[in-house]
């Protein structure tokens, strides 16, 4: 007989770990699959502090946050398998799904009633952001460079140009500078820095120049990167003629953002929201395929690991509800839609049967704003919103119920 | 000298300006609460940072272990501390929280491991 589970969690990063712990605590037979040799996802390589302030009420580094969670996995007795690469999810019926994965002991198949997909995100690569030129050594994504430095102890280069001023790019700028490399510039397409204020401070700490409204367009070198061409862009991101200049460097680091990793989900027909790049979900983070849940950066790109873990737990509650009722029983779904200055949000469908956290990002920074849900007459004030910082807002069940068909979320001046 | 800072103590991110004359703070403006004021003054007079890095591991499943200072240290001491960390090597196994160095450079901090590394 083939093994069978209530929940199979795909991905052993913070979302998957939190989902597996919660599912097991809720009494579900749980199996956690992770393709890496060790649990923790990208956390073991994120050696900087800033993790877990909400979740564990203390400021931890990435590896420490992962460590605490892995201890929990062992405490509650979640079964897990590392080096397990999921090849396919097969959807036979709402309560019968088969997961096919390769493991060191060969190809395995297991049955499950529900799936929590927590496979994280992938990094955008150089060709996706329009960089042309020589195909030379010395071009890395931020994550690749981080793995090299902080897991294997290898320095990827000495003179670095970084594309992207999001948190990952800024944190890598600090890592390189600390290790004695020269960070020659951070190049940002937008007219404002992409990262949190405390990370933007890194630039001042190490005297690293930040070029806003600029982009890298070309890389030249023989065997290795030698020089990098930068141009200024106007407010429509169009290159300004004759504004180009070259920077000599041996390494180009691409930190151009993350994309939810949804390949396996798309194959079974899960509908994707083009603005998040992740699945369309209801308030229990169930996708458009019944019994398939999603959490963490596979759902939408988060800025705090605490939110990622929180989503893992919500998905675990979803799986329990699904198994008990053979489906999510809500009769009516109210659609949550992006309004003015909201670039993306999740979840997309709310029932009004429970309180819900809404995660959203704005399109542009704005001061002194109201965050408004006009259909339910909810209004919050905020002195500042930035695309880098995700908004997380609790809607109460009765507030949601007071809407007819849809609720719009918008950010407008006070 | 005028220093402009974005306060990082809370998400408001006030723009604070600190004026300094003869190494003494003469004026602080732009903060909305005393915590921000104190932070900005420290940031100019005596900036401190938590430092993290990796240290070589002998006979481990991984070649490095990540480490951090248990307390923020003065910013100007960071390059020296990084040199110390680059020169040491520890033996596997290493456990989270294990002290790798007691008060390096006589600083009031310890260097502790932040991940487990099993023996190979
Ligand atoms: S000054 Fe006070 S209110 Fe303003 S950002 Fe700093 S801590 Fe927040």
Short mmCIF file of C-alpha atoms and ligand atoms in Angstrom, two decimals:
data_model
loop_
_atom_site.label_atom_id
_atom_site.label_comp_id
_atom_site.label_asym_id
_atom_site.label_seq_id
_atom_site.Cartn_x
_atom_site.Cartn_y
_atom_site.Cartn_z
CA UNK A 1 0.00 0.00 0.00
CA UNK A 2 1.17 3.46 -0.81
CA UNK A 3 1.87 5.86 2.07
CA UNK A 4 -0.83 8.46 2.56
CA UNK A 5 -1.03 11.72 4.48
CA UNK A 6 -3.46 14.46 5.38
CA UNK A 7 -1.00 17.15 4.35
CA UNK A 8 2.15 17.20 2.33
CA UNK A 9 4.13 20.38 2.71
CA UNK A 10 6.42 21.16 -0.22
CA UNK A 11 9.37 23.33 0.81
CA UNK A 12 11.31 23.44 4.09
CA UNK A 13 11.87 27.19 4.38
CA UNK A 14 10.10 29.34 6.97
CA UNK A 15 6.64 29.02 5.36
CA UNK A 16 6.88 25.24 5.03
CA UNK A 17 8.36 24.74 8.50
CA UNK A 18 5.61 26.85 10.12
CA UNK A 19 2.92 25.08 8.07
CA UNK A 20 4.21 21.62 8.99
CA UNK A 21 4.50 22.40 12.71
CA UNK A 22 0.99 23.87 12.84
CA UNK A 23 -0.56 21.07 10.76
CA UNK A 24 0.95 18.45 13.04
CA UNK A 25 -0.21 20.37 16.13
CA UNK A 26 -3.71 20.40 14.66
CA UNK A 27 -3.58 16.61 14.53
CA UNK A 28 -2.98 16.13 10.81
CA UNK A 29 -0.68 13.42 9.47
CA UNK A 30 2.02 15.57 7.91
CA UNK A 31 5.01 14.99 5.65
CA UNK A 32 7.46 17.79 4.82
CA UNK A 33 9.51 17.53 1.62
CA UNK A 34 12.51 19.71 0.89
CA UNK A 35 14.83 19.59 -2.08
CA UNK A 36 17.90 20.85 -0.19
CA UNK A 37 20.21 18.75 1.93
CA UNK A 38 19.22 20.74 5.00
CA UNK A 39 16.00 22.35 6.22
CA UNK A 40 15.58 26.11 6.50
CA UNK A 41 15.30 27.21 2.88
CA UNK A 42 17.38 30.33 2.31
CA UNK A 43 17.55 31.15 6.05
CA UNK A 44 20.86 29.36 6.78
CA UNK A 45 22.62 31.74 4.36
CA UNK A 46 20.93 34.92 5.63
CA UNK A 47 23.46 35.49 8.38
CA UNK A 48 22.38 39.05 9.20
CA UNK A 49 20.04 39.90 12.09
CA UNK A 50 16.45 41.10 11.65
CA UNK A 51 14.48 37.88 11.75
CA UNK A 52 11.70 36.81 14.07
CA UNK A 53 11.04 40.06 15.94
CA UNK A 54 7.29 39.38 15.82
CA UNK A 55 7.30 35.59 15.79
CA UNK A 56 9.86 34.76 18.48
CA UNK A 57 9.86 38.23 20.12
CA UNK A 58 13.61 38.53 19.77
CA UNK A 59 15.90 39.64 17.00
CA UNK A 60 17.58 36.63 15.43
CA UNK A 61 19.79 35.93 12.44
CA UNK A 62 18.41 33.77 9.63
CA UNK A 63 20.24 30.61 10.70
CA UNK A 64 19.07 31.07 14.30
CA UNK A 65 15.46 31.53 13.18
CA UNK A 66 15.71 28.35 11.10
CA UNK A 67 17.32 26.51 14.00
CA UNK A 68 14.45 27.31 16.40
CA UNK A 69 11.93 26.10 13.83
CA UNK A 70 13.83 22.92 13.05
CA UNK A 71 13.88 22.14 16.80
CA UNK A 72 10.09 22.60 16.78
CA UNK A 73 9.73 20.22 13.84
CA UNK A 74 11.60 17.61 15.85
CA UNK A 75 9.68 18.39 19.08
CA UNK A 76 6.25 17.92 17.55
CA UNK A 77 7.46 14.97 15.49
CA UNK A 78 6.82 16.09 11.91
CA UNK A 79 8.08 13.52 9.40
CA UNK A 80 10.40 15.11 6.89
CA UNK A 81 12.54 14.14 3.95
CA UNK A 82 15.41 16.29 2.65
CA UNK A 83 16.98 15.99 -0.82
CA UNK A 84 13.42 15.31 -2.00
CA UNK A 85 12.74 16.99 -5.32
CA UNK A 86 9.05 17.13 -6.22
CA UNK A 87 8.58 16.18 -9.87
CA UNK A 88 4.83 16.33 -10.09
CA UNK A 89 1.61 16.97 -8.24
CA UNK A 90 -1.24 14.85 -9.65
CA UNK A 91 -4.76 15.91 -8.82
CA UNK A 92 -7.16 12.93 -8.92
CA UNK A 93 -10.00 14.42 -6.91
CA UNK A 94 -10.53 16.99 -4.18
CA UNK A 95 -9.28 14.61 -1.49
CA UNK A 96 -6.89 12.46 -3.53
CA UNK A 97 -3.63 13.93 -4.72
CA UNK A 98 -0.47 12.13 -5.54
CA UNK A 99 2.98 13.65 -5.07
CA UNK A 100 5.83 12.20 -7.10
CA UNK A 101 9.31 13.03 -5.87
CA UNK A 102 12.85 11.87 -6.35
CA UNK A 103 14.89 11.13 -3.24
CA UNK A 104 18.28 9.55 -2.60
CA UNK A 105 16.41 6.21 -2.46
CA UNK A 106 14.81 6.65 -5.88
CA UNK A 107 11.49 7.91 -7.19
CA UNK A 108 8.68 7.81 -4.62
CA UNK A 109 4.94 8.37 -4.80
CA UNK A 110 2.72 9.29 -1.86
CA UNK A 111 -0.98 10.07 -1.53
CA UNK A 112 -2.28 13.09 0.31
CA UNK A 113 -5.58 14.86 0.90
CA UNK A 114 -4.10 18.35 0.80
CA UNK A 115 -0.92 20.06 -0.29
CA UNK A 116 0.68 23.16 1.20
CA UNK A 117 2.95 24.54 -1.45
CA UNK A 118 5.73 26.61 0.14
CA UNK A 119 8.45 26.43 -2.49
CA UNK A 120 9.48 30.08 -2.15
CA UNK A 121 10.67 32.33 -4.93
CA UNK A 122 13.31 32.48 -7.61
CA UNK A 123 15.58 35.41 -8.44
CA UNK A 124 15.33 37.39 -11.63
CA UNK A 125 18.39 36.95 -13.79
CA UNK A 126 20.43 39.38 -15.91
CA UNK A 127 18.64 38.62 -19.16
CA UNK A 128 15.26 39.35 -17.58
CA UNK A 129 16.23 42.95 -16.88
CA UNK A 130 17.64 43.72 -20.31
CA UNK A 131 21.40 43.59 -19.73
CA UNK A 132 23.37 42.74 -22.88
CA UNK A 133 27.05 42.26 -23.67
CA UNK A 134 29.68 39.57 -23.18
CA UNK A 135 28.82 36.28 -21.51
CA UNK A 136 31.59 36.32 -18.97
CA UNK A 137 32.32 34.98 -15.51
CA UNK A 138 31.56 37.28 -12.60
CA UNK A 139 27.82 37.78 -13.00
CA UNK A 140 25.88 36.46 -10.03
CA UNK A 141 22.45 36.82 -8.53
CA UNK A 142 22.50 38.07 -4.95
CA UNK A 143 21.41 34.67 -3.70
CA UNK A 144 24.17 32.87 -5.57
CA UNK A 145 26.79 35.22 -4.16
CA UNK A 146 25.31 34.82 -0.69
CA UNK A 147 25.48 31.02 -0.91
CA UNK A 148 29.10 31.21 -2.05
CA UNK A 149 30.19 33.59 0.71
CA UNK A 150 28.11 32.52 3.65
CA UNK A 151 27.79 28.78 3.15
CA UNK A 152 31.01 27.90 1.29
CA UNK A 153 33.23 30.80 2.40
CA UNK A 154 34.25 31.84 -1.12
CA UNK A 155 34.51 35.52 -2.17
CA UNK A 156 32.90 36.00 -5.58
CA UNK A 157 34.90 39.12 -6.51
CA UNK A 158 36.78 42.23 -5.41
CA UNK A 159 35.17 45.19 -7.18
CA UNK A 160 31.42 44.94 -7.25
CA UNK A 161 28.54 46.73 -8.91
CA UNK A 162 25.12 45.86 -7.54
CA UNK A 163 21.92 46.14 -9.57
CA UNK A 164 18.93 46.79 -7.33
CA UNK A 165 18.62 48.59 -4.00
CA UNK A 166 16.08 46.23 -2.44
CA UNK A 167 16.88 44.68 0.92
CA UNK A 168 18.74 41.76 -0.58
CA UNK A 169 20.98 44.01 -2.69
CA UNK A 170 21.73 46.31 0.25
CA UNK A 171 22.47 43.44 2.62
CA UNK A 172 24.86 41.96 0.08
CA UNK A 173 26.51 45.37 -0.33
CA UNK A 174 27.26 45.26 3.39
CA UNK A 175 28.52 41.67 3.25
CA UNK A 176 30.94 42.49 0.44
CA UNK A 177 32.12 45.70 2.12
CA UNK A 178 32.64 43.91 5.46
CA UNK A 179 34.74 41.27 3.73
CA UNK A 180 36.96 43.99 2.31
CA UNK A 181 35.65 44.12 -1.26
CA UNK A 182 35.07 47.47 -2.92
CA UNK A 183 31.39 48.06 -3.63
CA UNK A 184 31.63 50.64 -6.41
CA UNK A 185 27.96 51.42 -6.85
CA UNK A 186 24.40 50.35 -6.28
CA UNK A 187 22.27 50.99 -9.36
CA UNK A 188 18.52 51.48 -8.90
CA UNK A 189 15.99 51.88 -11.70
CA UNK A 190 13.36 53.56 -9.54
CA UNK A 191 13.70 57.16 -8.29
CA UNK A 192 13.76 55.91 -4.66
CA UNK A 193 15.66 53.14 -2.86
CA UNK A 194 13.91 49.78 -2.78
CA UNK A 195 14.88 48.60 0.69
CA UNK A 196 13.83 49.28 4.27
CA UNK A 197 15.29 52.44 5.86
CA UNK A 198 17.54 50.47 8.22
CA UNK A 199 19.12 48.75 5.23
CA UNK A 200 19.51 51.94 3.21
CA UNK A 201 21.68 53.08 6.14
CA UNK A 202 24.24 50.49 5.04
CA UNK A 203 25.15 52.72 2.09
CA UNK A 204 26.15 55.53 4.42
CA UNK A 205 28.04 53.16 6.71
CA UNK A 206 30.34 52.11 3.88
CA UNK A 207 30.25 55.21 1.65
CA UNK A 208 28.66 53.31 -1.20
CA UNK A 209 27.26 55.52 -3.97
CA UNK A 210 23.61 54.91 -4.90
CA UNK A 211 22.49 55.84 -8.42
CA UNK A 212 18.71 56.30 -8.48
CA UNK A 213 16.86 56.35 -11.84
CA UNK A 214 19.77 54.51 -13.45
CA UNK A 215 20.15 51.15 -15.09
CA UNK A 216 22.88 48.75 -16.14
CA UNK A 217 22.63 48.04 -19.85
CA UNK A 218 25.83 46.30 -20.86
CA UNK A 219 28.67 44.16 -19.50
CA UNK A 220 32.08 43.89 -21.18
CA UNK A 221 35.04 41.66 -20.47
CA UNK A 222 37.21 38.89 -21.91
CA UNK A 223 36.96 35.92 -19.57
CA UNK A 224 35.63 37.86 -16.61
CA UNK A 225 33.60 41.06 -16.12
CA UNK A 226 35.84 44.11 -16.70
CA UNK A 227 33.49 47.06 -17.12
CA UNK A 228 29.83 47.83 -16.74
CA UNK A 229 27.81 50.41 -18.64
CA UNK A 230 25.24 52.47 -16.76
CA UNK A 231 22.69 54.96 -18.15
CA UNK A 232 20.29 57.39 -16.56
CA UNK A 233 16.58 56.94 -17.21
CA UNK A 234 13.70 59.41 -17.25
CA UNK A 235 10.43 59.09 -15.34
CA UNK A 236 9.13 56.61 -17.94
CA UNK A 237 12.27 54.48 -17.50
CA UNK A 238 13.47 55.52 -20.97
CA UNK A 239 17.21 55.84 -21.38
CA UNK A 240 18.42 59.44 -21.54
CA UNK A 241 20.73 59.87 -24.56
CA UNK A 242 24.41 60.56 -23.86
CA UNK A 243 23.98 59.93 -20.13
CA UNK A 244 25.96 56.70 -20.14
CA UNK A 245 29.14 56.03 -18.20
CA UNK A 246 31.30 52.97 -17.51
CA UNK A 247 32.32 51.55 -14.15
CA UNK A 248 35.33 49.24 -13.91
CA UNK A 249 34.51 46.18 -11.84
CA UNK A 250 35.14 42.43 -11.85
CA UNK A 251 31.72 41.43 -10.57
CA UNK A 252 28.13 42.31 -11.33
CA UNK A 253 25.59 41.34 -8.72
CA UNK A 254 21.98 41.14 -9.84
CA UNK A 255 19.45 41.80 -7.14
CA UNK A 256 16.49 42.67 -9.31
CA UNK A 257 13.76 41.11 -7.24
CA UNK A 258 12.07 37.80 -6.70
CA UNK A 259 9.27 35.96 -8.47
CA UNK A 260 7.02 33.40 -6.76
CA UNK A 261 8.05 29.94 -7.81
CA UNK A 262 4.80 28.55 -9.25
CA UNK A 263 5.87 26.20 -12.05
CA UNK A 264 4.43 23.02 -10.51
CA UNK A 265 1.20 24.78 -9.61
CA UNK A 266 0.65 26.18 -13.09
CA UNK A 267 0.98 22.68 -14.47
CA UNK A 268 -2.10 21.54 -12.55
CA UNK A 269 -4.10 24.58 -13.57
CA UNK A 270 -3.75 26.88 -10.55
CA UNK A 271 -4.73 30.41 -11.62
CA UNK A 272 -2.05 33.06 -11.20
CA UNK A 273 -2.55 36.71 -10.25
CA UNK A 274 -0.35 38.69 -12.66
CA UNK A 275 0.26 41.44 -10.09
CA UNK A 276 1.66 39.17 -7.34
CA UNK A 277 3.03 36.52 -9.70
CA UNK A 278 1.62 33.99 -7.23
CA UNK A 279 -1.67 32.07 -7.12
CA UNK A 280 -5.11 33.57 -6.65
CA UNK A 281 -6.20 32.45 -3.17
CA UNK A 282 -9.05 32.63 -0.69
CA UNK A 283 -8.61 33.69 2.92
CA UNK A 284 -7.34 30.24 3.96
CA UNK A 285 -4.72 30.53 1.21
CA UNK A 286 -6.35 27.83 -0.89
CA UNK A 287 -5.61 28.20 -4.60
CA UNK A 288 -8.16 27.77 -7.39
CA UNK A 289 -7.49 24.01 -7.29
CA UNK A 290 -9.35 22.60 -4.23
CA UNK A 291 -7.08 21.30 -1.49
CA UNK A 292 -3.94 22.97 -2.80
CA UNK A 293 -2.79 25.71 -0.44
CA UNK A 294 0.13 28.11 -0.80
CA UNK A 295 2.17 30.15 1.68
CA UNK A 296 5.20 32.39 1.90
CA UNK A 297 7.07 33.81 -1.08
CA UNK A 298 5.38 31.31 -3.39
CA UNK A 299 2.17 33.25 -2.62
CA UNK A 300 3.58 36.76 -2.83
CA UNK A 301 6.98 38.31 -2.11
CA UNK A 302 7.14 39.18 1.59
CA UNK A 303 9.49 41.55 3.36
CA UNK A 304 9.38 39.92 6.80
CA UNK A 305 9.94 36.28 7.63
CA UNK A 306 7.32 36.63 10.36
CA UNK A 307 4.60 37.11 7.74
CA UNK A 308 5.90 34.12 5.82
CA UNK A 309 5.59 31.93 8.91
CA UNK A 310 2.15 33.37 9.63
CA UNK A 311 0.98 32.41 6.13
CA UNK A 312 2.28 28.89 6.68
CA UNK A 313 0.08 28.62 9.77
CA UNK A 314 -2.98 30.02 7.97
CA UNK A 315 -2.52 27.41 5.23
CA UNK A 316 -2.31 24.69 7.90
CA UNK A 317 -5.63 25.85 9.39
CA UNK A 318 -6.98 25.81 5.83
CA UNK A 319 -5.87 22.21 5.32
CA UNK A 320 -7.59 21.15 8.56
CA UNK A 321 -10.82 22.91 7.62
CA UNK A 322 -10.68 21.36 4.16
CA UNK A 323 -10.22 17.81 5.46
CA UNK A 324 -12.95 18.12 8.09
CA UNK A 325 -15.51 19.47 5.63
CA UNK A 326 -14.25 17.80 2.46
CA UNK A 327 -13.75 21.25 1.03
CA UNK A 328 -13.84 24.85 2.22
CA UNK A 329 -17.53 25.25 3.04
CA UNK A 330 -18.11 28.98 2.48
CA UNK A 331 -21.23 29.77 0.47
CA UNK A 332 -20.28 33.23 -0.60
CA UNK A 333 -16.96 34.79 -1.58
CA UNK A 334 -16.37 38.52 -1.54
CA UNK A 335 -13.67 39.66 -3.91
CA UNK A 336 -10.88 41.91 -2.62
CA UNK A 337 -9.61 44.23 -5.34
CA UNK A 338 -6.66 46.62 -5.78
CA UNK A 339 -7.66 50.28 -5.90
CA UNK A 340 -5.60 53.44 -6.13
CA UNK A 341 -1.88 53.05 -5.28
CA UNK A 342 -2.22 49.35 -4.44
CA UNK A 343 0.14 47.36 -6.63
CA UNK A 344 -0.73 43.93 -5.33
CA UNK A 345 -2.59 42.16 -2.57
CA UNK A 346 -3.62 38.78 -1.20
CA UNK A 347 -5.86 36.98 -0.33
CA UNK A 348 -8.27 37.64 -3.17
CA UNK A 349 -11.50 36.09 -1.83
CA UNK A 350 -12.96 36.57 1.65
CA UNK A 351 -15.93 34.77 3.21
CA UNK A 352 -16.80 36.98 6.17
CA UNK A 353 -16.72 33.94 8.43
CA UNK A 354 -13.48 34.84 10.14
CA UNK A 355 -11.06 37.73 10.62
CA UNK A 356 -8.50 37.95 7.87
CA UNK A 357 -5.05 39.43 7.39
CA UNK A 358 -4.69 41.29 4.11
CA UNK A 359 -1.15 41.62 2.76
CA UNK A 360 -0.59 44.41 0.24
CA UNK A 361 2.07 46.54 -1.36
CA UNK A 362 1.74 50.10 -2.66
CA UNK A 363 2.94 51.16 -6.11
CA UNK A 364 4.72 54.33 -5.03
CA UNK A 365 5.87 55.91 -1.76
CA UNK A 366 3.42 58.41 -0.28
CA UNK A 367 3.25 60.47 2.93
CA UNK A 368 0.27 61.14 5.19
CA UNK A 369 -2.14 58.67 3.72
CA UNK A 370 -5.43 57.01 4.44
CA UNK A 371 -5.74 53.30 3.76
CA UNK A 372 -9.39 52.91 2.81
CA UNK A 373 -11.83 50.10 2.14
CA UNK A 374 -14.78 52.21 0.89
CA UNK A 375 -17.42 49.44 0.63
CA UNK A 376 -17.07 48.57 4.31
CA UNK A 377 -16.30 52.12 5.48
CA UNK A 378 -12.96 51.15 7.01
CA UNK A 379 -10.29 53.80 7.22
CA UNK A 380 -6.79 53.76 8.70
CA UNK A 381 -4.18 56.47 8.77
CA UNK A 382 -0.50 56.05 8.10
CA UNK A 383 2.25 58.69 8.06
CA UNK A 384 4.19 56.88 5.34
CA UNK A 385 3.79 53.99 2.91
CA UNK A 386 6.62 52.55 0.83
CA UNK A 387 6.69 49.78 -1.80
CA UNK A 388 9.43 48.05 0.22
CA UNK A 389 7.22 47.62 3.27
CA UNK A 390 4.29 45.29 3.03
CA UNK A 391 1.06 46.51 4.56
CA UNK A 392 -0.63 43.94 6.77
CA UNK A 393 -4.15 44.82 7.80
CA UNK A 394 -6.68 42.87 9.80
CA UNK A 395 -10.24 42.90 8.51
CA UNK A 396 -12.86 41.73 10.98
CA UNK A 397 -15.40 39.09 9.97
CA UNK A 398 -18.34 41.45 10.47
CA UNK A 399 -16.63 44.17 8.43
CA UNK A 400 -16.17 41.76 5.55
CA UNK A 401 -19.78 40.57 5.82
CA UNK A 402 -21.03 44.14 5.46
CA UNK A 403 -19.87 44.16 1.82
CA UNK A 404 -22.07 42.93 -1.01
CA UNK A 405 -19.83 41.51 -3.69
CA UNK A 406 -16.48 43.18 -3.46
CA UNK A 407 -14.18 45.20 -1.26
CA UNK A 408 -11.64 47.62 -2.72
CA UNK A 409 -8.44 48.57 -0.97
CA UNK A 410 -6.87 51.92 -1.77
CA UNK A 411 -4.25 54.30 -0.45
CA UNK A 412 -5.13 57.97 -0.86
CA UNK A 413 -3.86 61.30 0.52
CA UNK A 414 -5.35 62.36 3.86
CA UNK B 1 28.54 69.84 10.57
CA UNK B 2 24.98 68.87 9.81
CA UNK B 3 24.06 65.19 9.55
CA UNK B 4 20.80 64.05 8.03
CA UNK B 5 19.47 60.66 9.11
CA UNK B 6 16.37 58.60 8.52
CA UNK B 7 15.35 57.26 11.91
CA UNK B 8 15.07 53.46 11.94
CA UNK B 9 13.71 53.02 15.44
CA UNK B 10 10.11 52.77 14.27
CA UNK B 11 8.40 52.54 10.85
CA UNK B 12 7.60 56.27 10.78
CA UNK B 13 11.10 56.93 9.50
CA UNK B 14 11.40 60.57 10.59
CA UNK B 15 14.08 62.63 8.90
CA UNK B 16 16.30 63.83 11.70
CA UNK B 17 19.01 66.44 11.45
CA UNK B 18 21.84 66.51 13.96
CA UNK B 19 24.12 69.54 14.16
CA UNK B 20 27.57 69.02 15.61
CA UNK B 21 30.18 71.61 16.58
CA UNK B 22 33.54 70.66 18.10
CA UNK B 23 32.35 67.09 18.53
CA UNK B 24 29.35 68.22 20.57
CA UNK B 25 25.75 68.02 19.51
CA UNK B 26 24.32 71.52 19.32
CA UNK B 27 20.89 70.86 17.82
CA UNK B 28 18.61 67.97 16.90
CA UNK B 29 15.51 68.56 14.82
CA UNK B 30 12.89 66.50 12.98
CA UNK B 31 12.33 63.71 15.51
CA UNK B 32 8.83 62.96 16.70
CA UNK B 33 9.72 61.15 19.91
CA UNK B 34 12.56 60.97 22.45
CA UNK B 35 13.64 57.50 21.31
CA UNK B 36 14.42 58.88 17.87
CA UNK B 37 16.34 61.80 19.34
CA UNK B 38 18.51 59.51 21.44
CA UNK B 39 19.10 57.15 18.53
CA UNK B 40 20.17 59.99 16.21
CA UNK B 41 22.62 61.41 18.74
CA UNK B 42 24.20 58.00 19.34
CA UNK B 43 24.31 57.38 15.63
CA UNK B 44 26.48 60.48 15.19
CA UNK B 45 28.53 60.43 18.41
CA UNK B 46 29.04 56.70 18.92
CA UNK B 47 27.51 54.53 16.19
CA UNK B 48 27.38 50.82 17.03
CA UNK B 49 26.52 47.78 14.98
CA UNK B 50 25.90 44.08 15.46
CA UNK B 51 28.49 42.37 13.27
CA UNK B 52 27.98 39.09 11.48
CA UNK B 53 30.31 37.00 9.40
CA UNK B 54 31.35 33.43 8.78
CA UNK B 55 34.29 31.58 10.32
CA UNK B 56 36.12 28.59 8.85
CA UNK B 57 35.23 25.14 10.15
CA UNK B 58 37.59 22.14 10.19
CA UNK B 59 36.11 18.71 9.39
CA UNK B 60 32.56 20.00 9.16
CA UNK B 61 29.71 19.10 6.84
CA UNK B 62 29.83 22.77 5.84
CA UNK B 63 33.12 24.67 5.41
CA UNK B 64 31.89 27.69 7.42
CA UNK B 65 29.82 28.57 10.44
CA UNK B 66 27.93 31.84 10.65
CA UNK B 67 28.69 33.99 13.70
CA UNK B 68 27.58 37.27 15.26
CA UNK B 69 28.54 39.62 18.05
CA UNK B 70 26.20 39.31 21.03
CA UNK B 71 26.20 43.10 21.44
CA UNK B 72 26.59 46.00 19.01
CA UNK B 73 30.18 47.18 18.82
CA UNK B 74 31.58 50.61 17.86
CA UNK B 75 31.47 51.02 14.10
CA UNK B 76 35.12 51.98 13.80
CA UNK B 77 36.17 48.64 15.35
CA UNK B 78 34.46 46.59 12.66
CA UNK B 79 37.33 46.25 10.14
CA UNK B 80 39.70 45.09 12.89
CA UNK B 81 37.20 42.56 14.17
CA UNK B 82 36.63 41.22 10.65
CA UNK B 83 40.38 40.58 10.37
CA UNK B 84 40.35 38.61 13.61
CA UNK B 85 37.41 36.53 12.39
CA UNK B 86 39.10 35.84 9.05
CA UNK B 87 42.08 34.31 10.83
CA UNK B 88 40.40 31.84 13.14
CA UNK B 89 39.17 28.34 12.53
CA UNK B 90 36.93 26.17 14.71
CA UNK B 91 36.48 22.42 14.84
CA UNK B 92 33.21 20.69 14.01
CA UNK B 93 30.76 20.00 15.49
CA UNK B 94 29.63 23.55 16.27
CA UNK B 95 26.33 24.35 17.99
CA UNK B 96 24.10 27.42 17.79
CA UNK B 97 25.03 29.75 20.64
CA UNK B 98 28.48 28.23 21.14
CA UNK B 99 31.00 30.90 22.11
CA UNK B 100 33.68 31.15 19.43
CA UNK B 101 35.57 34.07 21.01
CA UNK B 102 35.26 35.79 24.40
CA UNK B 103 35.66 39.58 24.24
CA UNK B 104 37.72 39.84 21.03
CA UNK B 105 39.88 43.02 20.91
CA UNK B 106 38.75 43.58 24.51
CA UNK B 107 35.33 44.56 23.26
CA UNK B 108 32.35 44.04 25.51
CA UNK B 109 30.91 41.31 23.32
CA UNK B 110 31.21 37.65 22.54
CA UNK B 111 31.33 36.00 19.17
CA UNK B 112 28.77 33.19 19.02
CA UNK B 113 27.85 30.65 16.38
CA UNK B 114 24.45 31.12 14.73
CA UNK B 115 24.12 27.75 13.01
CA UNK B 116 24.88 24.12 13.75
CA UNK B 117 27.64 22.48 11.75
CA UNK B 118 27.88 18.70 12.11
CA UNK B 119 31.13 16.77 11.81
CA UNK B 120 31.78 15.43 8.34
S1 LIG C 1 11.81 59.81 15.81
FE1 LIG C 1 10.43 58.52 17.01
S2 LIG C 1 8.57 58.56 15.79
FE2 LIG C 1 10.17 59.27 14.41
S3 LIG C 1 10.92 57.39 13.38
FE3 LIG C 1 12.20 57.70 15.15
S4 LIG C 1 11.27 56.45 16.73
FE4 LIG C 1 9.73 56.73 15.13
#
